[in-house]
Tab-separated table of C-alpha atoms in Angstrom:
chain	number	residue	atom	x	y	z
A	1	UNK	CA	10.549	1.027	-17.063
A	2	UNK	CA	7.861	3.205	-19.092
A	3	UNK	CA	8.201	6.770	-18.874
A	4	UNK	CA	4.644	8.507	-19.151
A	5	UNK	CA	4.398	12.565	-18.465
A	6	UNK	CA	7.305	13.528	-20.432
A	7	UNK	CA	5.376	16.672	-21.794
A	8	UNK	CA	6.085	19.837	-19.589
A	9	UNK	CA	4.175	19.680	-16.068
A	10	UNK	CA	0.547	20.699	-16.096
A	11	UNK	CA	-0.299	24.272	-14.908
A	12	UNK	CA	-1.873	24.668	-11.652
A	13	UNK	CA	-5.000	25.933	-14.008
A	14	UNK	CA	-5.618	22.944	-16.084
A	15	UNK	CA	-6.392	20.849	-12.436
A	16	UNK	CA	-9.916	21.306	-11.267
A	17	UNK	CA	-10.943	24.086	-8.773
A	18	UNK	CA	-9.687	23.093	-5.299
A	19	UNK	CA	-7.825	19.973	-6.215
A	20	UNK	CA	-5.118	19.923	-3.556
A	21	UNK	CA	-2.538	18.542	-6.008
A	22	UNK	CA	-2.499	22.018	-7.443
A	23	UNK	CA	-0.357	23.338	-4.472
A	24	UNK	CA	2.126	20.913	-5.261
A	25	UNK	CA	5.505	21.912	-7.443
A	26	UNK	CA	6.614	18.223	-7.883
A	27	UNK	CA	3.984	15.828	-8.876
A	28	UNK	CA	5.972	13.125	-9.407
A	29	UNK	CA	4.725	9.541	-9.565
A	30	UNK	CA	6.230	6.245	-9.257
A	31	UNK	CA	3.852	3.435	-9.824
A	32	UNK	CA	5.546	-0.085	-9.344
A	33	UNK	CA	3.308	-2.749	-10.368
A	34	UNK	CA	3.955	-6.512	-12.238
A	35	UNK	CA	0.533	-5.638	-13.655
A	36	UNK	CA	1.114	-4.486	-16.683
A	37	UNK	CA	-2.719	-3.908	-18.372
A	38	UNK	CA	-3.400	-2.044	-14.522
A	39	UNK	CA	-0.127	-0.200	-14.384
A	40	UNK	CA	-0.957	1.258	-18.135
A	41	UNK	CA	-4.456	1.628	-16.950
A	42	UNK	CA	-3.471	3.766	-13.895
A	43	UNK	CA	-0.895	5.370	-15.318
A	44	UNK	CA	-2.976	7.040	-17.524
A	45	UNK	CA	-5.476	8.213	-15.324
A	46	UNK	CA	-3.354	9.415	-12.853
A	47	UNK	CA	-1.618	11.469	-15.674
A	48	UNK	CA	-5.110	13.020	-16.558
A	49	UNK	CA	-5.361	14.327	-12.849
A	50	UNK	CA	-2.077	16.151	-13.389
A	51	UNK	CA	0.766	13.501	-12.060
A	52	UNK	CA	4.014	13.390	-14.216
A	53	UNK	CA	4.027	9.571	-14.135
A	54	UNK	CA	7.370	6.750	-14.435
A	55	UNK	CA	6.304	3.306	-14.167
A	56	UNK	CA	8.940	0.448	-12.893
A	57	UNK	CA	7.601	-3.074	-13.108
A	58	UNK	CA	9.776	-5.041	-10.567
A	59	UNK	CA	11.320	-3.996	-6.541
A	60	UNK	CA	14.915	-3.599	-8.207
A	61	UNK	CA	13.562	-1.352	-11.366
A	62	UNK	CA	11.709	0.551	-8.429
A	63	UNK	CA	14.482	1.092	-6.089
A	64	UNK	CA	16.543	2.348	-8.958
A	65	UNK	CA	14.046	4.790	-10.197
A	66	UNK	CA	13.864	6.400	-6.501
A	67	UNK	CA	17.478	5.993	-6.169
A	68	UNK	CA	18.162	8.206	-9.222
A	69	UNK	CA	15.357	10.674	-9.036
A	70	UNK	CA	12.782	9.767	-5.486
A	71	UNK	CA	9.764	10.566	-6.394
A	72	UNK	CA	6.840	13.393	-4.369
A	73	UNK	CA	4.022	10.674	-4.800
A	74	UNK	CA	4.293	6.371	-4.854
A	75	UNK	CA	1.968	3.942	-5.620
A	76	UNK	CA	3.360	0.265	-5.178
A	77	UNK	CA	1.930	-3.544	-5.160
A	78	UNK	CA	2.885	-4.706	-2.159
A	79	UNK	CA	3.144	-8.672	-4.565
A	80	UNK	CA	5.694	-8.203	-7.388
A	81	UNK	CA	7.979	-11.309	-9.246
A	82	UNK	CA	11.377	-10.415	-7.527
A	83	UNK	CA	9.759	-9.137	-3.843
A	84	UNK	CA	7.718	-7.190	-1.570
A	85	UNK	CA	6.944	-3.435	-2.418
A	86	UNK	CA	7.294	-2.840	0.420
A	87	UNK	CA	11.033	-2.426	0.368
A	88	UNK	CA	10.489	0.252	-2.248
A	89	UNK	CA	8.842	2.170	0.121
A	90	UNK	CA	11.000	1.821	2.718
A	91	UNK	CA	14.125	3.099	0.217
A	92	UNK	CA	11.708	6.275	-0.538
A	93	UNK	CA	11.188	6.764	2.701
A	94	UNK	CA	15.029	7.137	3.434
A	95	UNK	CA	15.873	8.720	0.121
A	96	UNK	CA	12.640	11.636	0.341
A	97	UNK	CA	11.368	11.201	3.835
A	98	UNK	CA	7.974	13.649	3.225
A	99	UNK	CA	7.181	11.516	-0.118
A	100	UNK	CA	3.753	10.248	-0.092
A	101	UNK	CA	3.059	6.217	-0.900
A	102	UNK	CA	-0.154	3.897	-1.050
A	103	UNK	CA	0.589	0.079	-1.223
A	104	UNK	CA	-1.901	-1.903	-2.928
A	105	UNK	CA	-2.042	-5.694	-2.360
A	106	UNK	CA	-4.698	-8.159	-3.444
A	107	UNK	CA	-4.179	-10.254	-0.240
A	108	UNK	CA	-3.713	-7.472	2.269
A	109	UNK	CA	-3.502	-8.534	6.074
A	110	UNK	CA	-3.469	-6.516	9.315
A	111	UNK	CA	0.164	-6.876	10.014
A	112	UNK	CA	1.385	-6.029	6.389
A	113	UNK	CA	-1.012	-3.050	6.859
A	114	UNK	CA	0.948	-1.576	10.011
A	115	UNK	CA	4.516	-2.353	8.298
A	116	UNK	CA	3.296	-0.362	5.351
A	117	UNK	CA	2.254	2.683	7.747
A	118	UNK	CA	5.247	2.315	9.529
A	119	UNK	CA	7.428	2.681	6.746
A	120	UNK	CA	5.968	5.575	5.622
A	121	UNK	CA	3.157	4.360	3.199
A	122	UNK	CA	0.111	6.601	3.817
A	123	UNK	CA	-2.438	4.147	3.327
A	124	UNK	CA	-2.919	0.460	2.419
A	125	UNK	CA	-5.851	0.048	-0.431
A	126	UNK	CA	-6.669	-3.566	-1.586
A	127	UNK	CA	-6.618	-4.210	-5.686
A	128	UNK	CA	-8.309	-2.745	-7.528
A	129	UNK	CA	-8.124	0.740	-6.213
A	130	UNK	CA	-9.700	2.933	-8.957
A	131	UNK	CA	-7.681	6.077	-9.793
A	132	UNK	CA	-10.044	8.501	-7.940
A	133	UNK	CA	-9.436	6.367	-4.129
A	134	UNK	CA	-5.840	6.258	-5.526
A	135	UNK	CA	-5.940	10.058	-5.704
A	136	UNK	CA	-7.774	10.960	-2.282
A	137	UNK	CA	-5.613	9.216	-0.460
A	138	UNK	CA	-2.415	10.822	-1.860
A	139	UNK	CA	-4.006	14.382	-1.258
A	140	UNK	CA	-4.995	13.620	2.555
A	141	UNK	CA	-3.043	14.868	5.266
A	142	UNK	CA	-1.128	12.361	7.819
A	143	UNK	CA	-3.390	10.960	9.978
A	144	UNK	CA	-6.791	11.915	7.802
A	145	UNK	CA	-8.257	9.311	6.208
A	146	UNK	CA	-9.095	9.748	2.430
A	147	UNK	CA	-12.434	10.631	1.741
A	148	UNK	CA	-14.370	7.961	0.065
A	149	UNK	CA	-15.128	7.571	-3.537
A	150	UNK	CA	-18.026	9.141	-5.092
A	151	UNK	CA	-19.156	6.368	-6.820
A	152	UNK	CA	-17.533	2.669	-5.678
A	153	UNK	CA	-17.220	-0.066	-7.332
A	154	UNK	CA	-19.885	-2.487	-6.893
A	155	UNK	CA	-18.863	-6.139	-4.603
A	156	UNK	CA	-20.211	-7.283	-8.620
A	157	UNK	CA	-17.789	-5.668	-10.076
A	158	UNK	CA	-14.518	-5.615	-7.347
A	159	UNK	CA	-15.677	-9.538	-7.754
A	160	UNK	CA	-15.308	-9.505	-11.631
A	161	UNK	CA	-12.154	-7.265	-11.573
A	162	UNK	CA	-10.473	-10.147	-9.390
A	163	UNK	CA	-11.783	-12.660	-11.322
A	164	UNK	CA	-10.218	-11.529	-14.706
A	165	UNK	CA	-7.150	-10.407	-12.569
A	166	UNK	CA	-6.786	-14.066	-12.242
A	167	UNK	CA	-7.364	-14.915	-15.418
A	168	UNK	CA	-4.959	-12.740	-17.240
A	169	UNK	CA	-2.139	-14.211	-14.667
A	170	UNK	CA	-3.294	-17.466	-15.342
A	171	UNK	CA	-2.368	-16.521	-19.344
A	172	UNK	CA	-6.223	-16.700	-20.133
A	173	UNK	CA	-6.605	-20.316	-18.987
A	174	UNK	CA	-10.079	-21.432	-18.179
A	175	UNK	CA	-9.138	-24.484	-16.227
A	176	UNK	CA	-6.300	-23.086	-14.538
A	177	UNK	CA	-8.374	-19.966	-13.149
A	178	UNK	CA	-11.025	-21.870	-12.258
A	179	UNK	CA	-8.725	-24.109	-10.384
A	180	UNK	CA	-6.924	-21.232	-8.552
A	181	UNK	CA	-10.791	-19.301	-8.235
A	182	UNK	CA	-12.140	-22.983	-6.393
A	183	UNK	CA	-14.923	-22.169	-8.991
A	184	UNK	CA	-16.506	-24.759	-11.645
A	185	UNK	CA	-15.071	-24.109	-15.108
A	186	UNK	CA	-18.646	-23.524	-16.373
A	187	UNK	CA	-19.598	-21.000	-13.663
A	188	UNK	CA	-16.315	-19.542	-14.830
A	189	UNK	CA	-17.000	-19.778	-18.537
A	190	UNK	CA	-20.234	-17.867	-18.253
A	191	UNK	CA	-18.460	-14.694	-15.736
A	192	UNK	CA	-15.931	-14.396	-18.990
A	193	UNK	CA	-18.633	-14.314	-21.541
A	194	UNK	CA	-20.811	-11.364	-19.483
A	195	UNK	CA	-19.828	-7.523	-19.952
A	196	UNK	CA	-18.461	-6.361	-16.815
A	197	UNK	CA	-20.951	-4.919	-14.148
A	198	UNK	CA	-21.275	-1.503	-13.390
């Protein structure tokens, strides 16, 4: 478990004019993600937009974090080593019923979608959510759907982030990813050499 936010909350004044997240007293965040470089990634920014931030990397790590202190605010992979995500919500959801949780999956389906809703899960973004979507849909209301982001990623770059997603699981094999991709190793080897699009 990493524990980000331990300096003192931030002040109401320090979040931009009209962010909602200002009217909150607890901005507690559990993020509960196997994917470590995203978890740090998100943790971060979501720290910068005022959350006080714990990060659990496993279902059982998660379920013990909202069993000893449930969080106001969840974001959880729906894919982790030792089971579905979705469990954590479904302990928040009994432990702080008016918490607030987004699952993110990278192979989301229709009926996962409605289980996550059911349980309690405000939304259902697919990987990778950027910390701005992440945000929006925290702050809307039940039944409002977040508005979107500014400035989306492009289909380049959701397609590159998925790609070296892949990669990194695949502990930075070429051959491997571009097994898993169905891609040929050399289209492969030239998406790893390019900066990533905007």
């Amino acid at each position: 478990m990493t524990q980000y936010g331990t300096q003192s909350p931030p002040t109401a004044g320090i979040l931009p004019d009209g962010d909602p997240l200002a009217a909150h007293a607890d901005r507690s965040l559990l993020i509960v993600d196997d994917d470590k470089p995203f978890s740090t990634r998100l943790a971060r920014a979501m720290e910068a937009r005022g959350y006080q931030v714990q990060v659990a990397e496993s279902v059982a790590e998660g379920v013990s974090l909202v069993d000893a202190h449930p969080p106001a605010f969840a974001v959880i992979d729906m894919r982790l080593a030792d089971g579905n995500g979705l469990d954590v919500i479904a302990r928040l959801k009994e432990r702080r019923p008016e918490a607030r949780g987004v699952i993110l999956t990278g192979y989301g389906n229709i009926a996962t979608a409605v289980t996550a809703v059911k349980l309690g899960a405000f939304d259902y973004l697919a990987k990778p959510a950027d910390a701005d979507e992440i945000h929006g849909t925290l702050m809307a209301q039940p039944g409002e759907r977040a508005d979107p982001p500014e400035n989306p990623m492009s289909a380049d770059r959701v397609r590159w982030e998925h790609i070296q997603r892949v990669y990194e699981l695949c502990n930075r094999n070429v051959s491997e990813t571009a097994r898993r991709l169905n891609m040929h190793r050399r289209t492969l080897q030239r998406i790893l050499a390019k900066r990533a699009p905007r």
